[in-house]
Short mmCIF file of C-alpha atoms and ligand atoms in Angstrom, two decimals:
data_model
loop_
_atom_site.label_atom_id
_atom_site.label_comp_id
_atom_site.label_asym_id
_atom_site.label_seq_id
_atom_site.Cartn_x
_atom_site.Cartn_y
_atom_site.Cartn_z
CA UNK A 1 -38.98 -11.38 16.73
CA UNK A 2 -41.45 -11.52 14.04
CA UNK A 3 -42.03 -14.39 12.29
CA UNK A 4 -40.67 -14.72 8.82
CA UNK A 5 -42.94 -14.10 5.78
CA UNK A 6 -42.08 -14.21 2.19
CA UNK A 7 -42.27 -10.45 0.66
CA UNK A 8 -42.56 -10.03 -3.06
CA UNK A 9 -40.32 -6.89 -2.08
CA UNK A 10 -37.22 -9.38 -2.13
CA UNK A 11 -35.97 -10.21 -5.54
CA UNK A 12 -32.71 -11.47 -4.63
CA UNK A 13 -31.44 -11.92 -8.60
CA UNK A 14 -29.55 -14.92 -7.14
CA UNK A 15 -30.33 -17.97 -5.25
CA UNK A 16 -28.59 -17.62 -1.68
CA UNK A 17 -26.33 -20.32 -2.13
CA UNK A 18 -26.12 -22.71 0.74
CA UNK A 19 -23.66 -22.95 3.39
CA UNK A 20 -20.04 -23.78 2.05
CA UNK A 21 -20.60 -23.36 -1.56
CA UNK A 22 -19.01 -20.30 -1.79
CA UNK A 23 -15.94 -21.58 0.31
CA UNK A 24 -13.28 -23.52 -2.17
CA UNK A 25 -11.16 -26.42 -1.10
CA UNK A 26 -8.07 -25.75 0.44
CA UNK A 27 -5.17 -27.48 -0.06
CA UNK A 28 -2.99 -28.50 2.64
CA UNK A 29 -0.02 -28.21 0.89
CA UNK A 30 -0.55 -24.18 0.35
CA UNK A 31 -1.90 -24.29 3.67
CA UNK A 32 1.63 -25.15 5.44
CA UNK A 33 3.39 -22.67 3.54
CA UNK A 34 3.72 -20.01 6.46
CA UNK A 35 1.08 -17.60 5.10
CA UNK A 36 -2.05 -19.93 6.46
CA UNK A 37 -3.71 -16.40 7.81
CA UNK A 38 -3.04 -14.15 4.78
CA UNK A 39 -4.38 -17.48 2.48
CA UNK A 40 -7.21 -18.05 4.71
CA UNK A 41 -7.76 -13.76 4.73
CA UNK A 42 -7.81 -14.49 0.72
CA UNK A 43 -10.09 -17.09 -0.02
CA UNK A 44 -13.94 -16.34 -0.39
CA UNK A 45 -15.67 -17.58 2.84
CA UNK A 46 -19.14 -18.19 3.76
CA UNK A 47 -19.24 -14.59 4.99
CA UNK A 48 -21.61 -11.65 3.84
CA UNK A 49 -21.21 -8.24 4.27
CA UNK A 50 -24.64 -6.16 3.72
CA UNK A 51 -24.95 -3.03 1.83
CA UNK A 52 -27.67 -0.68 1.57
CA UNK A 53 -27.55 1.46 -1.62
CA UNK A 54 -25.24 -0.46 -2.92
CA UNK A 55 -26.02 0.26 -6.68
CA UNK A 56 -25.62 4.56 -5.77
CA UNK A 57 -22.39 6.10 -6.35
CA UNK A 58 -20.48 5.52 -3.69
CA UNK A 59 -22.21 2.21 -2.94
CA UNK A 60 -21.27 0.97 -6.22
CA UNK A 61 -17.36 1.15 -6.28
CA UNK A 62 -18.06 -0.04 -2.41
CA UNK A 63 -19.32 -3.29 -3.67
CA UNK A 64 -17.13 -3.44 -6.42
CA UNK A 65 -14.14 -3.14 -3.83
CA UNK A 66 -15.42 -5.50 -1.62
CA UNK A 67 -15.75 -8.24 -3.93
CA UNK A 68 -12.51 -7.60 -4.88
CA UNK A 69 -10.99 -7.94 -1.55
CA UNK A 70 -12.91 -11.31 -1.52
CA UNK A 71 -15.79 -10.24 0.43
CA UNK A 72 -19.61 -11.96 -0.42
CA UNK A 73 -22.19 -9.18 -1.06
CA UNK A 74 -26.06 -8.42 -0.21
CA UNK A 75 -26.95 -5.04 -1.94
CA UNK A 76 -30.26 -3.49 -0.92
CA UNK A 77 -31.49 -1.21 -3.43
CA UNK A 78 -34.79 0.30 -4.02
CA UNK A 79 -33.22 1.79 -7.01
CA UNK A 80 -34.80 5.08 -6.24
CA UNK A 81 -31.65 7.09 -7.42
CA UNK A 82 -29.40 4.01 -9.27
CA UNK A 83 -29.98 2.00 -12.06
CA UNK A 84 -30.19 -1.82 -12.26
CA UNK A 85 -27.27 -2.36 -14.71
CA UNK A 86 -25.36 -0.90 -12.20
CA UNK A 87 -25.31 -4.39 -10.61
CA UNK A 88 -24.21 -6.03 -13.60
CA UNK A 89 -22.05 -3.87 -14.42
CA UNK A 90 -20.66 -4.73 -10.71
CA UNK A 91 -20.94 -8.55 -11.72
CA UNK A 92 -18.93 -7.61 -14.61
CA UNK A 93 -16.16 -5.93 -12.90
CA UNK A 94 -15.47 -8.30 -10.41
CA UNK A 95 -15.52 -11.31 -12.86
CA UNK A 96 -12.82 -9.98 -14.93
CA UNK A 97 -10.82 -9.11 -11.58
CA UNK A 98 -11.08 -12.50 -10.31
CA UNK A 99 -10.40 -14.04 -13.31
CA UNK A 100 -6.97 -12.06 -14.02
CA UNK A 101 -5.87 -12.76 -10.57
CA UNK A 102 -6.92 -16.88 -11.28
CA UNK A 103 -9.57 -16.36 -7.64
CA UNK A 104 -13.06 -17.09 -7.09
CA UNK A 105 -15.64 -14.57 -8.08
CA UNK A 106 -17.61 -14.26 -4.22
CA UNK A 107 -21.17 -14.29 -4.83
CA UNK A 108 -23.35 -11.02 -4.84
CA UNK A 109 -27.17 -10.62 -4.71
CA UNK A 110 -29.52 -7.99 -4.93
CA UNK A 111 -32.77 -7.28 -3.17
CA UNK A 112 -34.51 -4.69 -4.79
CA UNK A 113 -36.28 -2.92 -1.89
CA UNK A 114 -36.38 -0.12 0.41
CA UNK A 115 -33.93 -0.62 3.46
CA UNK A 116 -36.63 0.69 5.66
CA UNK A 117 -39.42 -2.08 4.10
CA UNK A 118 -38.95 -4.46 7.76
CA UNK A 119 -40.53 -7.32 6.80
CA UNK A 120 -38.13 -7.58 3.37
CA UNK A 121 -35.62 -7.44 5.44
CA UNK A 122 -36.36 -9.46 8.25
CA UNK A 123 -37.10 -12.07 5.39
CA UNK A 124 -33.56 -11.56 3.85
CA UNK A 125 -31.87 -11.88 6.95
CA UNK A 126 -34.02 -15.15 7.93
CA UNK A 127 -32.15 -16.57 4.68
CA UNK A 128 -28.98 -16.02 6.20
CA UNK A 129 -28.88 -17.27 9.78
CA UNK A 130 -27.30 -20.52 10.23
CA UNK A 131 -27.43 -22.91 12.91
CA UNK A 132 -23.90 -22.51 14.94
CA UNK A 133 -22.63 -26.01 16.60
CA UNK A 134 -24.06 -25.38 19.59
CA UNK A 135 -27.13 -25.27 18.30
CA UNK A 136 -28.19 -21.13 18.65
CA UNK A 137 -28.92 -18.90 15.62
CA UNK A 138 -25.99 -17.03 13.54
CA UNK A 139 -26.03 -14.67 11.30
CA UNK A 140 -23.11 -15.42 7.72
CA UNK A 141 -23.64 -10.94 7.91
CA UNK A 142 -20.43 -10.07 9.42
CA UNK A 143 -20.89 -6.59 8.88
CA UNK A 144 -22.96 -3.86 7.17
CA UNK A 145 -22.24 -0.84 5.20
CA UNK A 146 -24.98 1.65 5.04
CA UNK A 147 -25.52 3.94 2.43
CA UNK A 148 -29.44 4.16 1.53
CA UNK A 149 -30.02 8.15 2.62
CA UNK A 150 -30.97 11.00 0.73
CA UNK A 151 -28.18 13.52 -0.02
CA UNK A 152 -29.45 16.49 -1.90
CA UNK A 153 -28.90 19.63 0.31
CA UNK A 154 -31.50 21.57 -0.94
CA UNK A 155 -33.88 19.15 -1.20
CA UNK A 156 -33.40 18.80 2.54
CA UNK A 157 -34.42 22.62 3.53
CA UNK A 158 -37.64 22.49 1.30
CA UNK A 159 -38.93 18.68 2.34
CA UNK A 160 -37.29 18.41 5.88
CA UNK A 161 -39.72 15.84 7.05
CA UNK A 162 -38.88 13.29 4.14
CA UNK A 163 -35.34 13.77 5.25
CA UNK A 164 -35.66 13.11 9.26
CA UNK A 165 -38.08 10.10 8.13
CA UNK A 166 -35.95 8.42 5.59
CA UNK A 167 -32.38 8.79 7.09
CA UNK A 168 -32.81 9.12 10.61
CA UNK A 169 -36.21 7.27 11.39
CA UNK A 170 -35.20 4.44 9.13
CA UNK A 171 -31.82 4.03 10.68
CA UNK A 172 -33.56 3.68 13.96
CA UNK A 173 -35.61 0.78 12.89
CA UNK A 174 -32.63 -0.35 10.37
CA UNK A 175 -30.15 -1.02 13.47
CA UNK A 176 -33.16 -2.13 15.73
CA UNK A 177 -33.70 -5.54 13.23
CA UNK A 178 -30.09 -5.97 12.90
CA UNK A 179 -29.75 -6.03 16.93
CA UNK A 180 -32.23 -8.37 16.74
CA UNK A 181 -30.49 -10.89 14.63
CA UNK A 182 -27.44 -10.44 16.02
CA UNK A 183 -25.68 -7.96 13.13
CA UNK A 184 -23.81 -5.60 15.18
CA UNK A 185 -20.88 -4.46 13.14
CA UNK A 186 -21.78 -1.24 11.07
CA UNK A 187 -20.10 1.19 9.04
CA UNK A 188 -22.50 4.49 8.55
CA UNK A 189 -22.34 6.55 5.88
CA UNK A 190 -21.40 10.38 7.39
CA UNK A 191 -19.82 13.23 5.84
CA UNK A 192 -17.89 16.42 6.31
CA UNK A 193 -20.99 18.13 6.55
CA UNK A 194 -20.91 17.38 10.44
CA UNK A 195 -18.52 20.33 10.65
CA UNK A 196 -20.82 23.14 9.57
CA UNK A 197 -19.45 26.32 9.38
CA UNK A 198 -16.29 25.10 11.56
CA UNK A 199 -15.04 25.01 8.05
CA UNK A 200 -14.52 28.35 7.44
CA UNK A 201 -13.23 29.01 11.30
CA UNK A 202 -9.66 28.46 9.90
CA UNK A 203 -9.18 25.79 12.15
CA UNK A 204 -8.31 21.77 11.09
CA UNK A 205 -11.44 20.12 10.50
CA UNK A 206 -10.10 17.20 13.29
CA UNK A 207 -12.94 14.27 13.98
CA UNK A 208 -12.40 15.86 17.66
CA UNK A 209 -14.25 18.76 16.16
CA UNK A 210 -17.54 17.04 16.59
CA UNK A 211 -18.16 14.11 18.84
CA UNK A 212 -21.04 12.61 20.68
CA UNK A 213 -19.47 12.73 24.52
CA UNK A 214 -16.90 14.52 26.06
CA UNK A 215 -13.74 13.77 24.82
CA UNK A 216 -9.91 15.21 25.58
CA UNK A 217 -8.23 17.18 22.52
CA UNK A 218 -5.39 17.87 21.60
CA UNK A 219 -4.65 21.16 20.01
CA UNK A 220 -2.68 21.91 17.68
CA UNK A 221 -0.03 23.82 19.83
CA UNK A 222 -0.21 20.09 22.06
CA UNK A 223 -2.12 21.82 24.80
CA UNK A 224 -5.12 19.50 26.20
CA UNK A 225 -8.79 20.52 25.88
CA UNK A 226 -11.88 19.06 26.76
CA UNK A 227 -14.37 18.82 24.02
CA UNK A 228 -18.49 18.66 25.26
CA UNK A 229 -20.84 16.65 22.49
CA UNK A 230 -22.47 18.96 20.13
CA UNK A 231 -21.78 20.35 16.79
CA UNK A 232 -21.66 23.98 15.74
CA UNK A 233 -23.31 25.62 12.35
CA UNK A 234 -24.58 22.86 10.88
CA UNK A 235 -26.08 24.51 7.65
CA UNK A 236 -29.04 22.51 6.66
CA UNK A 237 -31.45 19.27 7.60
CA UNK A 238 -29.73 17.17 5.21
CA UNK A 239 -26.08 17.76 7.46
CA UNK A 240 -28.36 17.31 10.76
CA UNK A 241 -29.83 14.01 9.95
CA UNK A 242 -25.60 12.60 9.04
CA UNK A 243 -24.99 14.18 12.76
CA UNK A 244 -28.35 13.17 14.66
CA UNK A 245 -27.88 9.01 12.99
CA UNK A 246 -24.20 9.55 14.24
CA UNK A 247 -25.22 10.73 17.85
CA UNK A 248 -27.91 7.87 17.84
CA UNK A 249 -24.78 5.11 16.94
CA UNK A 250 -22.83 6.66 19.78
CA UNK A 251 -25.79 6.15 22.19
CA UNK A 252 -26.04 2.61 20.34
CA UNK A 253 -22.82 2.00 21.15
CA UNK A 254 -22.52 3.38 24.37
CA UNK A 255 -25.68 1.06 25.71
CA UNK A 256 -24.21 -2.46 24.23
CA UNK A 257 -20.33 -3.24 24.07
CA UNK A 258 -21.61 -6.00 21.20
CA UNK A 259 -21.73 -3.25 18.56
CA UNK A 260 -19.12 -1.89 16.87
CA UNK A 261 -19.52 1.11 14.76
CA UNK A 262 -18.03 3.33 12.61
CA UNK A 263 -18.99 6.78 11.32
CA UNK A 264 -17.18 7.46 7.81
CA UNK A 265 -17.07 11.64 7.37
CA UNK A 266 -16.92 12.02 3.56
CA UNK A 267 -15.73 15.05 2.29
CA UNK A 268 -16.04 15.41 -1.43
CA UNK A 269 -15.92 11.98 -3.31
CA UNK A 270 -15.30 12.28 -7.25
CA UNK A 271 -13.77 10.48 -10.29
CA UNK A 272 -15.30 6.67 -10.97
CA UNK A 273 -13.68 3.40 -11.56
CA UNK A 274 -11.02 3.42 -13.97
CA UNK A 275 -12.65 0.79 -16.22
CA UNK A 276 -15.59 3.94 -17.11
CA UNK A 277 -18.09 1.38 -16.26
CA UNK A 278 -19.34 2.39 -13.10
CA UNK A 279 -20.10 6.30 -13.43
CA UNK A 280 -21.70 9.01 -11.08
CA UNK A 281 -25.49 8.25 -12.49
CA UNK A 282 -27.75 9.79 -10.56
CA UNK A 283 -31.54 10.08 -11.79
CA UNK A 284 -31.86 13.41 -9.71
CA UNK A 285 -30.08 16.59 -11.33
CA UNK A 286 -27.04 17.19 -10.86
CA UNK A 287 -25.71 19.86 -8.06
CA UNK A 288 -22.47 18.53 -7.32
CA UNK A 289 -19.15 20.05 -8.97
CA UNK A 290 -17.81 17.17 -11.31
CA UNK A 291 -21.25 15.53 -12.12
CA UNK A 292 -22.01 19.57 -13.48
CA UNK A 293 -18.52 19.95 -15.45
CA UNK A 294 -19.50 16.36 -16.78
CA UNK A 295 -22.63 17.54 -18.37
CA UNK A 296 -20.72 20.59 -19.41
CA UNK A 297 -18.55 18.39 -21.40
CA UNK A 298 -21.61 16.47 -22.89
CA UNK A 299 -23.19 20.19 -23.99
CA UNK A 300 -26.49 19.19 -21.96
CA UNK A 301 -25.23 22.60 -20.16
CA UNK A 302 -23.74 25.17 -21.90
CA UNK A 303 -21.38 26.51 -19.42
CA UNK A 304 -20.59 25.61 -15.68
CA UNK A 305 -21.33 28.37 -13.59
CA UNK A 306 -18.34 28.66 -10.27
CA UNK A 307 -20.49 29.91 -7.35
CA UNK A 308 -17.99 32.36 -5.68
CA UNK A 309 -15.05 33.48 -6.76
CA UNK A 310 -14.56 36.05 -3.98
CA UNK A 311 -13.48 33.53 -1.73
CA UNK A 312 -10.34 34.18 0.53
CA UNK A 313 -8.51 31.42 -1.22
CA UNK A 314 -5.55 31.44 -3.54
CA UNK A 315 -7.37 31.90 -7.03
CA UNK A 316 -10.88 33.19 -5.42
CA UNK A 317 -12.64 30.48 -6.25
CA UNK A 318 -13.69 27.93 -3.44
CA UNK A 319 -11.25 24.61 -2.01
CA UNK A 320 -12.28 21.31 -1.37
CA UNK A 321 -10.87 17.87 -0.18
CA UNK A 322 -12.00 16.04 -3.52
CA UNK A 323 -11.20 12.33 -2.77
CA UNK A 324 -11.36 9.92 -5.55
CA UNK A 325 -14.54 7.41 -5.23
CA UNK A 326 -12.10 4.04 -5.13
CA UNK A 327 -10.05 5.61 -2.67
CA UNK A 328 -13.04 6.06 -0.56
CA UNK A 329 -14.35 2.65 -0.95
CA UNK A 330 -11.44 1.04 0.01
CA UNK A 331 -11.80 3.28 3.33
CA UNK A 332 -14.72 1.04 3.82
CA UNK A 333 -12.85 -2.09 3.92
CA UNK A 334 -10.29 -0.89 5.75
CA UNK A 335 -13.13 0.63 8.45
CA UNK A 336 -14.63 -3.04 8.21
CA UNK A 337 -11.48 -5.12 8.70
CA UNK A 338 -10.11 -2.93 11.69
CA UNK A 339 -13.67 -3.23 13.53
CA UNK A 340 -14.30 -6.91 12.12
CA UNK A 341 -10.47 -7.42 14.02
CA UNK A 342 -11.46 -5.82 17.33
CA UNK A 343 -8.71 -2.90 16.95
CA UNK A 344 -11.02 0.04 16.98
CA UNK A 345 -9.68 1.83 20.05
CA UNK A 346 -13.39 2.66 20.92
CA UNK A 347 -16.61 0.48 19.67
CA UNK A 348 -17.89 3.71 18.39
CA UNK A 349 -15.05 5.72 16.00
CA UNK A 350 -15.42 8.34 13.60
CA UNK A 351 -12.99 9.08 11.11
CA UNK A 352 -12.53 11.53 8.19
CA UNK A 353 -12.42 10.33 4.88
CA UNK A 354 -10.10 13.10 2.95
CA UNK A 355 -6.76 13.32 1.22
CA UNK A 356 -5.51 16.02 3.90
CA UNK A 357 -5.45 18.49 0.39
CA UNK A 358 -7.33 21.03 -1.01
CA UNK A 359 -8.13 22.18 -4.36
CA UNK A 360 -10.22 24.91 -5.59
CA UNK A 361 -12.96 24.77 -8.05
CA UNK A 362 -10.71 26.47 -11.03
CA UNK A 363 -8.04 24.05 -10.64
CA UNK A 364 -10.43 21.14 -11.12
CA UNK A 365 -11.61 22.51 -14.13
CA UNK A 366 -8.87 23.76 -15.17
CA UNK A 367 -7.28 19.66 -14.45
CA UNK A 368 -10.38 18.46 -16.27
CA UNK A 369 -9.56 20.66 -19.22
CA UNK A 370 -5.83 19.36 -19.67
CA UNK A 371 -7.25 15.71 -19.40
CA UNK A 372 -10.00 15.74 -21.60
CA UNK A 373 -8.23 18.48 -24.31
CA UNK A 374 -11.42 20.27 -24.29
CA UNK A 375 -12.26 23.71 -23.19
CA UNK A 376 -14.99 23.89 -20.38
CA UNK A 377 -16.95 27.44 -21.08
CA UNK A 378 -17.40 28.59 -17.45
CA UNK A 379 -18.62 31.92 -15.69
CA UNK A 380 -18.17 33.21 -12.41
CA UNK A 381 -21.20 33.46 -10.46
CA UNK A 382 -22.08 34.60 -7.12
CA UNK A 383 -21.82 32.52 -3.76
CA UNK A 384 -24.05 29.57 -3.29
CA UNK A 385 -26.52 29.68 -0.50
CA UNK A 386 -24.86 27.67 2.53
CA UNK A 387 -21.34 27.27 0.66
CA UNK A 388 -17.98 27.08 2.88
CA UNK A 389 -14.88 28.99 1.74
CA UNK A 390 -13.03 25.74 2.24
CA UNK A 391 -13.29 22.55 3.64
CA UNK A 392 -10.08 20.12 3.98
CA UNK A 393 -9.90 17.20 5.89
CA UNK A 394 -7.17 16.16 8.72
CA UNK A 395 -6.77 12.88 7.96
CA UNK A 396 -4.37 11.75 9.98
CA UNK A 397 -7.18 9.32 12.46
CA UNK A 398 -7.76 7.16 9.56
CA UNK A 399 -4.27 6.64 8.30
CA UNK A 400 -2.70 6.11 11.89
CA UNK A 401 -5.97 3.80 13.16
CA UNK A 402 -7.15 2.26 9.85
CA UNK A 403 -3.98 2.00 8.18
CA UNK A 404 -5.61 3.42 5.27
CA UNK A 405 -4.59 6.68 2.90
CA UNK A 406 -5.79 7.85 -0.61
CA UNK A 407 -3.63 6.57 -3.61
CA UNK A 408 -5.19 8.87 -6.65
CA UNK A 409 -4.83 12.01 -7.16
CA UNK A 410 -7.54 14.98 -8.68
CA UNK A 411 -6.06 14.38 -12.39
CA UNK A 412 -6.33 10.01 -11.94
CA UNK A 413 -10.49 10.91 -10.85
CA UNK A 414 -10.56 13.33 -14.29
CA UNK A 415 -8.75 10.66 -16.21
CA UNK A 416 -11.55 7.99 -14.90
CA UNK A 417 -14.30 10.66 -15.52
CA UNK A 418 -13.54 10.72 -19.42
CA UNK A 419 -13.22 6.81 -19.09
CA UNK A 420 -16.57 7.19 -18.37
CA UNK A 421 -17.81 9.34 -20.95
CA UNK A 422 -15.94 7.12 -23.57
CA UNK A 423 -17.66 4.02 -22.17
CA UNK A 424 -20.79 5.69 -22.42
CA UNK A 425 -20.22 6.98 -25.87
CA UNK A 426 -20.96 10.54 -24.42
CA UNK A 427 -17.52 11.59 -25.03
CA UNK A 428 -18.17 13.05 -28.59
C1 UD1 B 501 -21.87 19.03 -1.15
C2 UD1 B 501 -22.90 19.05 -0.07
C3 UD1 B 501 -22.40 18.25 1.09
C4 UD1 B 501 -22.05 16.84 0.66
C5 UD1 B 501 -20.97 16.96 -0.42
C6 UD1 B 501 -20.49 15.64 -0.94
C7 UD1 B 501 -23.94 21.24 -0.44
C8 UD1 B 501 -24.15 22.60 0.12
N1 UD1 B 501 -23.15 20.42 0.28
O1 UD1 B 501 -20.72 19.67 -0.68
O2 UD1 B 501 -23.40 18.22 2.07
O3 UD1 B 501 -21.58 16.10 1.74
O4 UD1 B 501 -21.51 17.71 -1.49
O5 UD1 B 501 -21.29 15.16 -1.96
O6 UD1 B 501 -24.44 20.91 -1.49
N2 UD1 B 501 -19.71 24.41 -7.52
C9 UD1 B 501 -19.70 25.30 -8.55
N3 UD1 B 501 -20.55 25.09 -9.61
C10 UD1 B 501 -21.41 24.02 -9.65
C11 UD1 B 501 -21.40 23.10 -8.59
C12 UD1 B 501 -20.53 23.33 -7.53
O7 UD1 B 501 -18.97 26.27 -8.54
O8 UD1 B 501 -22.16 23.92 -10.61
C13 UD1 B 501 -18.82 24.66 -6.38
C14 UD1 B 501 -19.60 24.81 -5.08
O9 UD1 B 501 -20.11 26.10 -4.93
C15 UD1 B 501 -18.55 24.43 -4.05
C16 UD1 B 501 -17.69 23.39 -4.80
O10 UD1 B 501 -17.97 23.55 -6.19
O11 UD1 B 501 -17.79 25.54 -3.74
C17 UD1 B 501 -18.03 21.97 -4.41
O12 UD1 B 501 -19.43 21.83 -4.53
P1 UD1 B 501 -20.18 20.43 -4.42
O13 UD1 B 501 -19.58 19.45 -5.34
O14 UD1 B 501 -21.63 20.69 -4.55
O15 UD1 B 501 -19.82 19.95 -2.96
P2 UD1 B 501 -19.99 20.72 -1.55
O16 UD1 B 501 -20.82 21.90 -1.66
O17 UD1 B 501 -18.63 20.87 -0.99
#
């Protein structure tokens, strides 16, 4: 292991507080009430969990979630597509939350550097190992959520190589450091991309679709099939790199029963926190549906253009599995507890992260529209260049193995959207 050196990198905002400051005193009498588990589950403890990206979109309401459910936080950020207020806009959040419910605010600290920038985070994680009472290292991570990637398809088919580097190569070294001080719970970051073209097969985008050795499946009808590794149609580098870091994990896992991971397939997160603080700010333009309608709204574009309305869907126009943001966030957790608990029925799992419904691109605007009282000027416009008819999840893995489903619904992520834009004064 290399030794530790100080990195001007590493601006955690915070001191790292010491061992046990974070935990409160607990009193015995609570303690023999019957619930000593569920208290003990409650209370703030001298536990970390480690986020990369954690000030991006999804990383954001993440955080925010986590501190909620009483979890300490380490965001790394290099803020190279998120905005530093985003983490006090975090603080904010879960300050007010804590205080309502009459809890403990658990700590969170930033580090404002690249995830793949080693010797940052080889110092960072120095400043959490503690010695255990029989004298070897420990780490106060108990898990990591990673997020840092880039995202933007197109972006991916012009600058491949920046692509492969960033989100595969760094995950390589990313999980190499964490095996090396002992981190070996992790929740990745996929998404429904994995599936390719099996989208627009007609069949039910199952995780069984896609998995990294050969599995039994089964069908539909309840007849048994074996399933070899491999993915089919994967439509550009961006979707390769979320399926190559998730084949490397299942190697990961496969080699060393100490790690337990989870691949999370997104399919499309939208809608923000309710409170409007904590939007979908990205610095890079816009592609992605809402974030367009949004600037719609705002008049920074005069009309939203629907790519494809030829589609063979109900109203033409092309179906998704939008799942609001918070929803999705608390996926995490529930990803993190089950794995954290040892009840992942494999110690590598992937699981769809969908509301099992679709909706097409008219009837979120047209949802947008009734929430906001505004009219959205839109035009049809040819098909997008690597666009799926439709793309729903199953999401029946996650409910029955995480005990986790989506609570909000397309017009609570609208509602949360013009939250946003009122927050923001953009609303006008
Ligand atoms: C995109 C990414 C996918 C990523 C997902 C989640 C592509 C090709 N795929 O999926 O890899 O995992 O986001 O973030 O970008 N639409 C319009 N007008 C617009 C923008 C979008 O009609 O201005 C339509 C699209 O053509 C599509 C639907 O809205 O039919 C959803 O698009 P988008 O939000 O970009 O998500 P996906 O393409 O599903």
């Amino acid at each position: 292991m290399d030794s530790p050196r100080q990195s001007d990198a590493s601006t955690p905002l915070e001191p790292c507080s010491p061992v046990g400051v974070d935990t409160p005193a607990t009193q015995s009498s609570v303690l023999f009430d019957g619930h000593l588990e569920e208290l003990l589950r409650n209370f703030p403890l001298d536990q970390y969990i480690l986020v990369t990206g954690g000030l991006g979109f999804i990383g954001s309401h993440t955080t925010l979630e986590l501190l909620k459910a009483n979890y300490n936080v380490i965001v790394i950020d290099n803020l190279s597509n998120s905005f530093q207020n985003v983490f006090d806009r975090i603080q904010t959040l879960a300050s007010q939350y804590h205080e309502q419910q009459g809890t403990k605010t658990p700590s969170l600290h930033l580090h404002a550097h690249d995830y793949r920038d080693t010797v940052a985070l080889r110092d960072l994680l120095q400043q959490y190992q503690i010695t255990s009472r029989w004298g070897t290292l420990k780490s106060k991570i108990s898990g990591v959520i990673h997020f840092a990637a880039y995202k933007a398809v197109e972006e991916s088919i012009r600058n491949p190589l920046k692509y492969y580097s960033n989100n595969v190569s760094g995950l390589v070294d990313f999980a190499m450091t964490l095996g090396d001080f002992g981190i070996k719970t992790f929740v990745f970051s996929s998404s429904a991309t994995v599936y390719g073209t099996l989208a627009t097969s007609g069949l039910p985008l199952k995780e069984e679709l896609c998995v990294h050795k050969e599995e039994l499946f089964t069908e539909h009808s309840g007849s048994e099939k074996i399933v070899q590794s491999g993915c089919t149609g994967i439509t550009n580098p961006y979707g390769r790199t979320k399926w190559i870091c998730e084949a490397i994990l299942a190697d990961l896992a496969a080699s060393d029963p100490e790690w337990t991971i989870v691949a999370l397939r997104y399919f499309n997160p939208i809608g923000c926190d309710e409170s409007g603080l904590l939007g979908e700010d990205p610095r890079q333009t816009p592609t992605n549906l809402l974030p367009v309608v949004v600037k719609v709204m705002t008049g920074q574009y005069k009309e939203l253009q629907m790519f494809g309305t030829d589609w063979e869907t109900e109203d033409g126009t092309a179906v998704r599995d939008f799942i609001h943001v918070t929803d999705l966030a608390r996926g995490h957790i529930a990803a993190l507890s089950t794995a954290n608990d040892g009840k992942l029925v494999e110690n590598f799992r992937t699981f769809n992260l969908g509301t099992g419904t679709g909706h097409s691109v008219r009837e979120v605007v047209e949802t947008m529209e009734s929430v906001s009282s505004k009219h959205i000027p839109r035009k049809a416009a040819g098909r997008r260049a690597g666009d799926v008819g439709s793309c729903v999840a199953v999401a029946t893995r996650s409910q029955d193995e995480l005990q986790w489903k989506t609570e909000k619904t397309l017009k609570d992520a609208c509602v949360s959207l013009c939250n946003f834009l009122d927050v923001s004064g953009l609303s006008s």
